[in-house]
Amino acid sequence: MNKKWVVPPKETIPPSLVDMASEHPLLTNIFVRRGMRDLPQIQAFLDPDQYTPASPFVLPGMEAMVQRLGKAINNGETICVWGDFDVDGITATTILLTTLRQLGSKTLYHIPIRANESHGVHIPALKRLIEEEGINVLLTCDTGIDANEATDYAQSHGVDVLISDHHILPETLPNACAIINPHFLPPDHPLATLPGAGVAYLLAAALWESSNKPAASNPSQCLDLLALAIVADVVPLTGEARYFLQRGLQALRRTNRPALQAMMKSAEINPLQLTEDTIAYVLAPRINAVGRLGDASLLVEFLMTADISEAEEIARQIEKIDSERKWISDQVYQSAQAQIEKDPKLLNYAALVLFQDQWHLGTLGPVSSRLAEHYGMPAVLLAKPNKEQDLWRGSARSVAGIDIHSALEEQANILESFGGHSQAAGLSIRTDNIAAFRQGFSRSIRRMTGSLLSEPVLTIDAIVSLEDITMELAKTLNQIAPFGAGNPPPVLMSRFLILRNYTAIGKRGEHYKLTVENGHGSSQSVLWWQGKINELPKEQFDLAFGLRESTYQGQPNLQLTLLDWQTSENSIPLLDAFESPFEILDYRREKNPSAIIRSMQNDQGFLIWGEAENGIGCVGRNALHPAPILVIWTAPPSHEVLMSALEKVNPQKIILCALTPETDEMEIFFKKLAGLIKFIIKEKHGEISWLQLASATAQREAAVRLGLAWLEAHGDITMDASQDEGIVHSGGQTSPVKATSILKQLRSILTETSAYRNTFSQADAITLLNIPIKI
């Protein structure tokens, strides 16, 4: 457990939320911290009835796709829906088949078999569909955005291709009749985070809207399927994705679909108590198991059947397949761990890259996810499906804040193929390139993330005593649900606890149930998933945990889930537990701090640390040196930069001013960076230093690296960079898709930096620096 805990100060509450804050202070503070600062926005977030969804025709290409499908329906043409073998692809296929058949179309479908075909549209199967089935229109869902060769083949044989997908856009789009994909929209658009099934749902809605037929049957009947895809594909729960999941969970709890009724029955799920966790940990793995170990076409028939007896029989088959999947996954996981134990140096890279020719391809994704979560870094697992061929196929899974698709893109020259999105991807590679891939992939991730990998951050939303943990608190926090990517569950912290006892639970005793107690004699039970592989606390400790209301044997109860723990004296020390190494003068709220600072500048050993600033004799972090007095003129971009500066200067006195540089704004940052690069190319022969550029722009090095990477992808510069420095030249080749991906990462870092500066300028000095204040 090696995360850095951050306890942000209470937020300044906007006037429009004062009433809400008086009734729900914790909730209001969380909303404001997550960027929701007005009441209508929060109301729409909490209540789907108050959210206004976008028209499906907002998606570029939708009009052309609806017209071509309408023509096919009216003319009796055969439409083939080509999906994928995971939850997203299966539900997308089912949604489109259901809609097209209800509108009177002649349809068939194709789901690739993972072991034989892998993801995507492949010509051998396409050829059979054209020659034997006589298809006229090929409609993809959750796939196809990179199917250039297959699209050309289909079009040359008189088959019109329509592509609905949500994966990242390639450099060259297929020459299809119409393409719909959320990546054509701005990254902050409400539709931008939809999975493949979400795109299929919008297409279904657009078809109904254009059909002039009664809406007795309409896309809302498929909301239960869409909810499965949104959770299974781990899409950010913002905009439409959150809205559809809220609606979808409501639909799942009262679903009339025989397949889902049978699956919930066999898994012993009470539909009325179903949550997003039920999908993530119970339903989705069962559905995915079929495609991982066999032919996922069974699932389309399963989800579409109206026969409860047939549904129950297939549900029993799925249970057996899922049991086999769990056993195989455990074998692969243990084998992967054995590789790491045998060669611990594998953990020195920024990503785990492991391979074994006998691993089952269908289990590599889930096992990669387990490894990524456990080690806090991206993980890639490779297997060799055909022993006669020198081709390894594998799955890559990421952790929050790291875009592995962009990292894979940088290794494209040594990969046979790759595809996916920022958090999950697939790839194939030759044996001779694996070692180079491990090194290059790791370098790409380090360059993109800077120091993010070295110290994962856990943000604490509230500090509570064990006595405060009540059912009422759980119900209050649950108003923010459903939780997931983009909307994490609140993190609570209790301090100075002892471990009273623990019990191993689970089939293999891999989980723990802890009983923790505080100094007042209050206690709580805490679940620790996969706790067996970690060390138990042996002394007084602080606990970070999630809290939800659950049901046990029909009775409501509290469920505390351990997220992290730290020995108490090493987390947030008591104020009287140590001596202050220096004193602080706090002028952060002064209207004219420059006048005060100028009056002190004659003091011996006076050093002013200010970045992206030209006034009052400031120096950047690259020019800091030991001095008795340090003025922090501009708020630093991160806690790590602050600590590094204090270590360099080792002051006896700190004077806080903490002005906010303008370079947290994207446009200003780029203007500043571009100007610096122009000067460096002209006057410094193009020689750059990450530290100097970060200091000059008042940003973290990770932001500067991304900024230069964007300028390179935009065609403004060409860069040859190493760990600490590099060379830049004017001009280069453009890469629009890469530029879009980089811009998204940069925006995230600048937003995080701005939030830290806001905290730095407002937080109590004791909280800020963990020292007593002497004024």
CSV table of C-alpha atoms in Angstrom, one decimal, residues 212-392:
chain,number,residue,atom,x,y,z
A,212,ASN,CA,-43.0,7.1,-38.8
A,213,LYS,CA,-44.0,3.9,-37.0
A,214,PRO,CA,-45.7,3.8,-33.6
A,215,ALA,CA,-43.3,3.7,-30.7
A,216,ALA,CA,-44.9,0.8,-28.9
A,217,SER,CA,-41.5,-0.8,-29.2
A,218,ASN,CA,-38.6,1.6,-29.1
A,219,PRO,CA,-35.0,1.8,-27.9
A,220,SER,CA,-35.9,2.2,-24.2
A,221,GLN,CA,-36.6,-1.5,-24.2
A,222,CYS,CA,-32.8,-2.0,-24.6
A,223,LEU,CA,-31.7,0.2,-21.7
A,224,ASP,CA,-31.0,-2.9,-19.6
A,225,LEU,CA,-28.5,-4.0,-22.2
A,226,LEU,CA,-27.0,-0.6,-22.5
A,227,ALA,CA,-26.4,-0.5,-18.7
A,228,LEU,CA,-24.4,-3.7,-19.0
A,229,ALA,CA,-22.1,-2.3,-21.7
A,230,ILE,CA,-21.5,1.0,-19.9
A,231,VAL,CA,-20.2,-0.7,-16.8
A,232,ALA,CA,-18.4,-3.5,-18.5
A,233,ASP,CA,-16.5,-1.2,-20.8
A,234,VAL,CA,-15.5,1.1,-17.9
A,235,VAL,CA,-16.5,4.3,-19.7
A,236,PRO,CA,-16.3,7.6,-17.9
A,237,LEU,CA,-19.7,8.2,-16.2
A,238,THR,CA,-20.3,11.7,-17.5
A,239,GLY,CA,-23.0,13.2,-19.7
A,240,GLU,CA,-25.1,10.7,-21.5
A,241,ALA,CA,-23.2,7.7,-20.2
A,242,ARG,CA,-24.2,8.5,-16.6
A,243,TYR,CA,-27.8,9.3,-17.7
A,244,PHE,CA,-28.2,6.1,-19.6
A,245,LEU,CA,-26.7,4.0,-16.7
A,246,GLN,CA,-29.1,5.6,-14.3
A,247,ARG,CA,-32.0,4.7,-16.6
A,248,GLY,CA,-30.5,1.3,-17.4
A,249,LEU,CA,-30.2,0.3,-13.7
A,250,GLN,CA,-33.8,1.2,-13.2
A,251,ALA,CA,-34.7,-1.0,-16.3
A,252,LEU,CA,-32.5,-3.9,-15.1
A,253,ARG,CA,-34.2,-4.0,-11.7
A,254,ARG,CA,-37.5,-4.7,-13.4
A,255,THR,CA,-36.3,-6.3,-16.6
A,256,ASN,CA,-38.7,-8.6,-18.5
A,257,ARG,CA,-35.9,-10.0,-20.6
A,258,PRO,CA,-35.9,-13.8,-19.9
A,259,ALA,CA,-32.1,-14.1,-20.4
A,260,LEU,CA,-31.3,-11.5,-17.6
A,261,GLN,CA,-34.0,-12.9,-15.3
A,262,ALA,CA,-32.5,-16.4,-15.7
A,263,MET,CA,-28.9,-15.1,-15.3
A,264,MET,CA,-29.8,-13.2,-12.1
A,265,LYS,CA,-31.6,-16.3,-10.8
A,266,SER,CA,-28.6,-18.6,-11.4
A,267,ALA,CA,-26.3,-16.0,-9.8
A,268,GLU,CA,-28.6,-15.6,-6.8
A,269,ILE,CA,-29.1,-11.9,-7.4
A,270,ASN,CA,-32.0,-10.0,-6.1
A,271,PRO,CA,-32.9,-7.7,-9.0
A,272,LEU,CA,-34.3,-5.0,-6.7
A,273,GLN,CA,-30.9,-4.7,-5.0
A,274,LEU,CA,-28.9,-4.6,-8.2
A,275,THR,CA,-26.2,-1.9,-8.5
A,276,GLU,CA,-23.4,-1.1,-10.9
A,277,ASP,CA,-21.2,-3.4,-8.8
A,278,THR,CA,-23.5,-6.3,-9.6
A,279,ILE,CA,-22.9,-5.7,-13.3
A,280,ALA,CA,-19.1,-5.2,-12.9
A,281,TYR,CA,-18.5,-8.3,-10.6
A,282,VAL,CA,-21.3,-10.7,-11.4
A,283,LEU,CA,-23.1,-10.2,-14.7
A,284,ALA,CA,-20.4,-8.8,-17.0
A,285,PRO,CA,-17.8,-11.4,-16.2
A,286,ARG,CA,-20.3,-14.2,-16.9
A,287,ILE,CA,-21.2,-12.7,-20.3
A,288,ASN,CA,-17.6,-12.1,-21.2
A,289,ALA,CA,-16.6,-15.6,-20.2
A,290,VAL,CA,-18.5,-17.1,-23.2
A,291,GLY,CA,-16.6,-15.0,-25.8
A,292,ARG,CA,-13.3,-15.5,-24.0
A,293,LEU,CA,-13.5,-19.3,-24.1
A,294,GLY,CA,-15.9,-20.1,-27.0
A,295,ASP,CA,-18.4,-18.7,-29.5
A,296,ALA,CA,-20.1,-15.5,-28.2
A,297,SER,CA,-22.9,-15.9,-30.8
A,298,LEU,CA,-24.7,-17.9,-28.2
A,299,LEU,CA,-25.1,-14.7,-26.2
A,300,VAL,CA,-27.0,-12.9,-28.9
A,301,GLU,CA,-29.5,-15.7,-29.1
A,302,PHE,CA,-29.6,-15.8,-25.3
A,303,LEU,CA,-30.4,-12.1,-25.0
A,304,MET,CA,-33.0,-12.1,-27.7
A,305,THR,CA,-34.9,-15.2,-26.7
A,306,ALA,CA,-38.5,-14.9,-25.4
A,307,ASP,CA,-38.5,-18.5,-24.1
A,308,ILE,CA,-37.8,-18.6,-20.4
A,309,SER,CA,-36.9,-22.4,-20.5
A,310,GLU,CA,-34.3,-21.8,-23.2
A,311,ALA,CA,-33.0,-18.8,-21.3
A,312,GLU,CA,-32.6,-20.9,-18.1
A,313,GLU,CA,-30.8,-23.7,-20.0
A,314,ILE,CA,-28.3,-21.2,-21.5
A,315,ALA,CA,-27.8,-19.5,-18.2
A,316,ARG,CA,-26.8,-22.9,-16.7
A,317,GLN,CA,-24.3,-23.3,-19.6
A,318,ILE,CA,-22.9,-19.8,-18.9
A,319,GLU,CA,-22.4,-20.6,-15.2
A,320,LYS,CA,-20.3,-23.6,-16.2
A,321,ILE,CA,-18.3,-21.6,-18.7
A,322,ASP,CA,-17.7,-18.9,-16.1
A,323,SER,CA,-16.4,-21.4,-13.5
A,324,GLU,CA,-13.9,-22.6,-16.1
A,325,ARG,CA,-12.9,-19.0,-16.9
A,326,LYS,CA,-12.2,-18.3,-13.3
A,327,TRP,CA,-10.1,-21.4,-12.9
A,328,ILE,CA,-8.1,-20.6,-16.1
A,329,SER,CA,-7.7,-16.9,-15.1
A,330,ASP,CA,-6.3,-17.9,-11.7
A,331,GLN,CA,-3.7,-20.2,-13.3
A,332,VAL,CA,-2.6,-17.4,-15.7
A,333,TYR,CA,-2.5,-14.9,-12.8
A,334,GLN,CA,-0.4,-17.2,-10.6
A,335,SER,CA,1.9,-17.9,-13.6
A,336,ALA,CA,2.3,-14.1,-14.2
A,337,GLN,CA,3.1,-13.6,-10.5
A,338,ALA,CA,5.7,-16.4,-10.6
A,339,GLN,CA,7.4,-14.6,-13.5
A,340,ILE,CA,7.6,-11.4,-11.4
A,341,GLU,CA,8.9,-13.2,-8.4
A,342,LYS,CA,11.5,-14.9,-10.5
A,343,ASP,CA,12.6,-11.6,-12.1
A,344,PRO,CA,11.7,-8.6,-9.8
A,345,LYS,CA,13.4,-6.3,-12.3
A,346,LEU,CA,10.3,-6.5,-14.4
A,347,LEU,CA,8.8,-4.1,-11.9
A,348,ASN,CA,11.4,-1.5,-12.7
A,349,TYR,CA,9.7,-0.7,-16.0
A,350,ALA,CA,6.8,1.7,-16.1
A,351,ALA,CA,4.6,-1.1,-17.4
A,352,LEU,CA,4.5,-4.8,-16.9
A,353,VAL,CA,5.0,-6.8,-20.1
A,354,LEU,CA,4.8,-10.5,-19.6
A,355,PHE,CA,4.5,-13.4,-22.0
A,356,GLN,CA,3.9,-17.2,-22.0
A,357,ASP,CA,3.0,-19.2,-25.0
A,358,GLN,CA,0.5,-21.5,-23.2
A,359,TRP,CA,-1.6,-18.8,-21.6
A,360,HIS,CA,-5.2,-18.8,-22.7
A,361,LEU,CA,-5.9,-15.8,-24.9
A,362,GLY,CA,-9.4,-15.3,-23.6
A,363,THR,CA,-8.2,-14.6,-20.0
A,364,LEU,CA,-5.4,-12.1,-20.8
A,365,GLY,CA,-7.6,-9.0,-20.5
A,366,PRO,CA,-9.0,-9.8,-17.0
A,367,VAL,CA,-5.7,-10.9,-15.7
A,368,SER,CA,-4.0,-7.8,-17.1
A,369,SER,CA,-6.6,-5.7,-15.2
A,370,ARG,CA,-5.8,-7.6,-12.0
A,371,LEU,CA,-2.1,-7.0,-12.4
A,372,ALA,CA,-2.5,-3.3,-13.3
A,373,GLU,CA,-4.7,-2.7,-10.3
A,374,HIS,CA,-2.3,-4.6,-8.0
A,375,TYR,CA,0.9,-3.0,-9.1
A,376,GLY,CA,-0.5,0.5,-10.0
A,377,MET,CA,0.9,0.4,-13.6
A,378,PRO,CA,-0.3,-0.6,-17.1
A,379,ALA,CA,0.0,-4.4,-17.8
A,380,VAL,CA,0.4,-6.2,-21.0
A,381,LEU,CA,0.1,-10.0,-21.3
A,382,LEU,CA,1.0,-11.9,-24.4
A,383,ALA,CA,0.2,-15.5,-25.5
A,384,LYS,CA,0.9,-17.5,-28.7
A,385,PRO,CA,-2.3,-18.9,-30.1
A,386,ASN,CA,-0.6,-20.8,-32.9
A,387,LYS,CA,2.6,-22.6,-32.0
A,388,GLU,CA,3.5,-22.9,-35.7
A,389,GLN,CA,3.5,-19.2,-36.3
A,390,ASP,CA,5.8,-16.5,-34.8
A,391,LEU,CA,3.0,-14.2,-33.7
A,392,TRP,CA,2.0,-13.3,-30.1
